[in-house]
GROMACS .gro file of C-alpha atoms in nm:
model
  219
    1UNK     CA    1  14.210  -2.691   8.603
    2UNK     CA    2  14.527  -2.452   8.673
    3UNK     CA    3  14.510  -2.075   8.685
    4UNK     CA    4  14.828  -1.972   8.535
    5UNK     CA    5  14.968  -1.626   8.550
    6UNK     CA    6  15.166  -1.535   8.225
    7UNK     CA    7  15.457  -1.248   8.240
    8UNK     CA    8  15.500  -1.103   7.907
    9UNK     CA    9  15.114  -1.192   7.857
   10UNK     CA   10  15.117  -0.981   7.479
   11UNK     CA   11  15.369  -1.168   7.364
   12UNK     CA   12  15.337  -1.384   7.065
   13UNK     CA   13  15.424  -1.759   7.237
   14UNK     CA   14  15.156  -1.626   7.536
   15UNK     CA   15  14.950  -1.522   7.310
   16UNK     CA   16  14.881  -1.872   7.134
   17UNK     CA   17  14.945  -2.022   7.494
   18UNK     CA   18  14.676  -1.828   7.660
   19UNK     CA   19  14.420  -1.963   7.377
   20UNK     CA   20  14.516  -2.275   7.433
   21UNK     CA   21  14.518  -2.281   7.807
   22UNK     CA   22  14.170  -2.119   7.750
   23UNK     CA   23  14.071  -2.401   7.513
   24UNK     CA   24  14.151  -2.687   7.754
   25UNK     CA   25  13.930  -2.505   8.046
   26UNK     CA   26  14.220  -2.374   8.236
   27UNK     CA   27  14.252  -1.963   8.355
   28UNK     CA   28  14.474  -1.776   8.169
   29UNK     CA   29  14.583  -1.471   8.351
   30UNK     CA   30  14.790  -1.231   8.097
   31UNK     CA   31  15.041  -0.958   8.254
   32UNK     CA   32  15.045  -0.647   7.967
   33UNK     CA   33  15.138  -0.289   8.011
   34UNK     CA   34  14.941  -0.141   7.747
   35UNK     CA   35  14.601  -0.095   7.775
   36UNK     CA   36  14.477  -0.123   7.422
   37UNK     CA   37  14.594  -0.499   7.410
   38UNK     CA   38  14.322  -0.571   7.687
   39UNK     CA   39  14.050  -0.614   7.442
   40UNK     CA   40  14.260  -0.841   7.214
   41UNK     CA   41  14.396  -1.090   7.536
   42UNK     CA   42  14.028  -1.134   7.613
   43UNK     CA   43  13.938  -1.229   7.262
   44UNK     CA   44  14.180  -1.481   7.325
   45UNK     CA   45  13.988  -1.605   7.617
   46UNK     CA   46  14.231  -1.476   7.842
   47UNK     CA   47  14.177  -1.241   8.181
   48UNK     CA   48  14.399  -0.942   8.085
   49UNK     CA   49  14.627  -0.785   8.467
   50UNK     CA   50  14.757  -0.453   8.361
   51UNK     CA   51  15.040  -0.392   8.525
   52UNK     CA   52  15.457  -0.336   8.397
   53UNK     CA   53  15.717  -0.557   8.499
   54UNK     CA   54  15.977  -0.201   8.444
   55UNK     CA   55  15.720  -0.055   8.719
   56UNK     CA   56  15.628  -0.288   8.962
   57UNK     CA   57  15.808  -0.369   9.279
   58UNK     CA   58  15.814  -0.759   9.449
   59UNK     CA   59  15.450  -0.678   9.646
   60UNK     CA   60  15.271  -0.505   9.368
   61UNK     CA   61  15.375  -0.810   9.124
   62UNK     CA   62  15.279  -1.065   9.397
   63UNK     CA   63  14.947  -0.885   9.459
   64UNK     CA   64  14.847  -0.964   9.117
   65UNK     CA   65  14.994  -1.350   9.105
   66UNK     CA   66  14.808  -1.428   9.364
   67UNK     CA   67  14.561  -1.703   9.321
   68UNK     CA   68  14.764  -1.804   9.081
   69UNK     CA   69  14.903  -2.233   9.039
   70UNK     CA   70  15.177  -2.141   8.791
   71UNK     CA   71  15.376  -1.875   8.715
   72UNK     CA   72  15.493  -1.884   8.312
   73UNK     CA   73  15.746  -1.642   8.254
   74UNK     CA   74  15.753  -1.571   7.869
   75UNK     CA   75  15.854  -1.124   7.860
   76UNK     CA   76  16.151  -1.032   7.669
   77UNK     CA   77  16.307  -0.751   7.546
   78UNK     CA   78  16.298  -0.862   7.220
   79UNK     CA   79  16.619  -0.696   7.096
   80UNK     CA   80  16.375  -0.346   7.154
   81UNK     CA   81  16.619  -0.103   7.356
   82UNK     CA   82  16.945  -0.287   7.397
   83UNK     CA   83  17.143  -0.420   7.650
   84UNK     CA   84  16.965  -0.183   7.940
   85UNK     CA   85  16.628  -0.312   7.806
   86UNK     CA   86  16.722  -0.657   7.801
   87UNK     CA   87  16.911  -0.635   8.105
   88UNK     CA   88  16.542  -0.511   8.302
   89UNK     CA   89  16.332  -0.742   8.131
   90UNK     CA   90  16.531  -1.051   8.090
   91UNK     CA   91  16.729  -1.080   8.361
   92UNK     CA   92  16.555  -0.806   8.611
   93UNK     CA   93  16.228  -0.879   8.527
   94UNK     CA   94  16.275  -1.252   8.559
   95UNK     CA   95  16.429  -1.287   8.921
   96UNK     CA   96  16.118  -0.987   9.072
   97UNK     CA   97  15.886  -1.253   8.909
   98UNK     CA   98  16.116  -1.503   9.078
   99UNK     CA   99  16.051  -1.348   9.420
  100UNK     CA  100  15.732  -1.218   9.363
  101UNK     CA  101  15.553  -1.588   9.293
  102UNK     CA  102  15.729  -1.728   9.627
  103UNK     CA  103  15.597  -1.437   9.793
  104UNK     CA  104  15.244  -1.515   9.661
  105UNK     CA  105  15.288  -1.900   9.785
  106UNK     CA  106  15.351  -2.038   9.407
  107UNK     CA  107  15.558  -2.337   9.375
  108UNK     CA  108  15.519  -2.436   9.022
  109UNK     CA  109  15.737  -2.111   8.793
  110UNK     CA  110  15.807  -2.207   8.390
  111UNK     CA  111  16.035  -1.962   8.216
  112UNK     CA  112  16.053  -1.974   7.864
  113UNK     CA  113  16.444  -1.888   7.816
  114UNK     CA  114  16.714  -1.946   7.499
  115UNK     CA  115  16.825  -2.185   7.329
  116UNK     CA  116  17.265  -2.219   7.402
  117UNK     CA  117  17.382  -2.221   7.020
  118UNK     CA  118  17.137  -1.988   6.819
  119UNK     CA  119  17.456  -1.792   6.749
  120UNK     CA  120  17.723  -2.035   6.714
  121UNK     CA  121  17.865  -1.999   6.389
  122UNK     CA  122  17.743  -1.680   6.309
  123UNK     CA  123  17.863  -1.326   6.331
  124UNK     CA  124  17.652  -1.149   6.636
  125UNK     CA  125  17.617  -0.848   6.767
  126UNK     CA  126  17.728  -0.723   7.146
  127UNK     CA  127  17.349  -0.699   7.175
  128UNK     CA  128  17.304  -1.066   7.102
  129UNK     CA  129  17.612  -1.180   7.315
  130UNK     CA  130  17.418  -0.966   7.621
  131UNK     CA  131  17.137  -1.113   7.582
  132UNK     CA  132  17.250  -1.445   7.580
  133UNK     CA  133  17.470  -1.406   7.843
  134UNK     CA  134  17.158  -1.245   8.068
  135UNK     CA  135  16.917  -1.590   7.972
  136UNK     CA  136  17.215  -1.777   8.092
  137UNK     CA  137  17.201  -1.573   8.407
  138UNK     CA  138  16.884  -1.581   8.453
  139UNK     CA  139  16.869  -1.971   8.401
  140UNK     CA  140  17.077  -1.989   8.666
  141UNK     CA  141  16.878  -1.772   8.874
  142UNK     CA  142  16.605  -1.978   8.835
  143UNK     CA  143  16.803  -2.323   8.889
  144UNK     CA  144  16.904  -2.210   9.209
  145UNK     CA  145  16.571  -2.208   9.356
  146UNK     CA  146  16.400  -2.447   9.538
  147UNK     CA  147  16.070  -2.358   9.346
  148UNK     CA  148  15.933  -2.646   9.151
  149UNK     CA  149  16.073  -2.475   8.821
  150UNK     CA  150  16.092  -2.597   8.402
  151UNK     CA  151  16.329  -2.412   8.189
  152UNK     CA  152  16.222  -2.437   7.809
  153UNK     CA  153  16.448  -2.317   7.554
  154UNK     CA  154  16.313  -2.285   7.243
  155UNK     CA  155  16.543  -2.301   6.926
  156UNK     CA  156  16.470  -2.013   6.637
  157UNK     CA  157  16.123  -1.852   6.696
  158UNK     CA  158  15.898  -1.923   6.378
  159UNK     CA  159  15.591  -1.777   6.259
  160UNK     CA  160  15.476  -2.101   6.066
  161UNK     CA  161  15.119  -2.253   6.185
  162UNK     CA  162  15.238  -2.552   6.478
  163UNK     CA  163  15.264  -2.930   6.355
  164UNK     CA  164  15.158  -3.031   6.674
  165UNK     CA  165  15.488  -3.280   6.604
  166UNK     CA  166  15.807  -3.122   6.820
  167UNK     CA  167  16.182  -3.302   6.939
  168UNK     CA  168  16.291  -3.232   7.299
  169UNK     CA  169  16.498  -3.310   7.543
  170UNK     CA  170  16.771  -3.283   7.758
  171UNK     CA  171  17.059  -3.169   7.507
  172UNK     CA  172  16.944  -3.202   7.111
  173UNK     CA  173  17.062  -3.023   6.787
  174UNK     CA  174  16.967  -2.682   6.731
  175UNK     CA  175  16.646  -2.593   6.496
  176UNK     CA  176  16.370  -2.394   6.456
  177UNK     CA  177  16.037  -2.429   6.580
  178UNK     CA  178  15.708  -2.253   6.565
  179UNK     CA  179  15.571  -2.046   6.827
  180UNK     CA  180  15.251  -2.240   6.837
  181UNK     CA  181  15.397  -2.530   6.930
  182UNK     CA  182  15.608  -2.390   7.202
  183UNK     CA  183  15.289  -2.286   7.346
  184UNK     CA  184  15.167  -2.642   7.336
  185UNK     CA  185  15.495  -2.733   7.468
  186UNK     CA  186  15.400  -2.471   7.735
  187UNK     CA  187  15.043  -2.630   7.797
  188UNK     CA  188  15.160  -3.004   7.805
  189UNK     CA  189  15.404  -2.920   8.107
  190UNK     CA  190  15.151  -2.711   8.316
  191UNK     CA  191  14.912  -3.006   8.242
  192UNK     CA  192  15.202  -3.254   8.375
  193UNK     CA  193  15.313  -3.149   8.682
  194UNK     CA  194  15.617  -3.432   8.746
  195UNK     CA  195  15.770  -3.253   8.463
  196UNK     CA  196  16.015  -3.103   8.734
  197UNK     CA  197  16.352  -2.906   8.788
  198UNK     CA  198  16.414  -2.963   8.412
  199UNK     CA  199  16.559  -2.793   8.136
  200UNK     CA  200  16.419  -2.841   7.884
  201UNK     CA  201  16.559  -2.797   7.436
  202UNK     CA  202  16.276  -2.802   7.182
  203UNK     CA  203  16.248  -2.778   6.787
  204UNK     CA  204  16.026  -2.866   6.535
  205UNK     CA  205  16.029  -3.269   6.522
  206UNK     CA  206  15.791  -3.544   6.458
  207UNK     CA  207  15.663  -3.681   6.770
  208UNK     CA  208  15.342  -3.544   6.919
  209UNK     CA  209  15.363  -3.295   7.204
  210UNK     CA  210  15.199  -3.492   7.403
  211UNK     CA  211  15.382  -3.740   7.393
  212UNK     CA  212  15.737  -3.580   7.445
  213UNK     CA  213  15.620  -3.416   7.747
  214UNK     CA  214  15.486  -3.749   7.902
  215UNK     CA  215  15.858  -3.929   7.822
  216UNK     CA  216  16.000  -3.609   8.021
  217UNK     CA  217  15.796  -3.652   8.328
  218UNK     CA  218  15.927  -4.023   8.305
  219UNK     CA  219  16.278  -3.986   8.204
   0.00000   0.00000   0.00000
């Protein structure tokens, strides 16, 4: 069973992941900033780490990874404060978790990024354009590492109960899919560790999770 440190740990896809993580025995270890969410993350059968990725420093965020198998980075901004908020979450925040989990000896780091064209063909803001431009960067960041990383990138967010039934891959069209199922996208990979150095599209599709994830760690 993996103990798996989540970044963003309130947030809705870590949310359902850390129920499901805590489902299938594992440890889910949920980074949140506010206090009053402790109660609900534990209700969730997660172990709530208080601590704020705008406040913490390389050590202090390694201090609490440690222990840890896998790092899942899932924060975001959220389109909450603009460009200087998604600037120090996205992008920041991202590369101190970077350094902080290969300070605290973790290999295995899954960031849960953006899917390329969610704006083509649309008229976006410069908020969206930065914010795009900073999951590129931070991508990137990632890439460039010799950590033993997964990139997911999730098409159009949805609220709709999971299917269990997803499409992924290297390069497919652009979709929705729901957050519950990008959880158990989540799960599947931590569960599958030869799921490696990948990036990784996903929608809503028809073929069990399960069973996308296990062509991945083959393909």
């Amino acid at each position: 069973m993996s103990n798996v440190f989540i970044v963003g740990g309130s947030g809705k896809v870590a949310r359902h992941l850390a129920r499901q993580l805590s489902t299938r025995g594992h440890t889910a270890r949920s980074l949140h900033r506010d206090a009053r969410q402790a109660d609900e993350l534990k209700a969730l059968g997660a172990v709530p780490v208080s601590g704020d990725l705008l406040q913490l420093d390389i050590a202090g965020l390694a201090q609490l990874m440690t222990g840890s198998d896998v790092v899942v980075f899932s924060a975001g901004a959220g389109g909450k404060g603009g460009a200087q908020m998604t600037n120090a979450i996205d992008g920041d925040g991202l590369e101190l978790a970077v350094a902080a989990a290969r300070t605290a000896g973790i290999r295995r780091f899954i960031l849960v990024s953006a899917f390329p064209e969610a704006g083509r063909g649309k008229v976006v803001s410069d908020t969206f354009e930065n914010y795009m431009a900073v999951k590129k960067r931070a991508d990137v960041h990632l890439a460039e590492t010799d950590l033993d990383w997964v990139i997911l990138r999730p098409g159009t967010l949805l609220d709709t109960p999971g299917t269990g039934n997803v499409r992924a891959g290297l390069a497919i069209p652009y979709g929705g899919v729901p957050r519950e199922d990008v959880a158990a996208t989540l799960l599947e990979i931590i569960e599958n560790p030869e799921v490696n150095r990948i990036i990784i599209e996903l929608t809503e599709g028809d073929t069990p999770v399960a069973q996308v994830v296990q062509r991945l760690a083959h393909s």
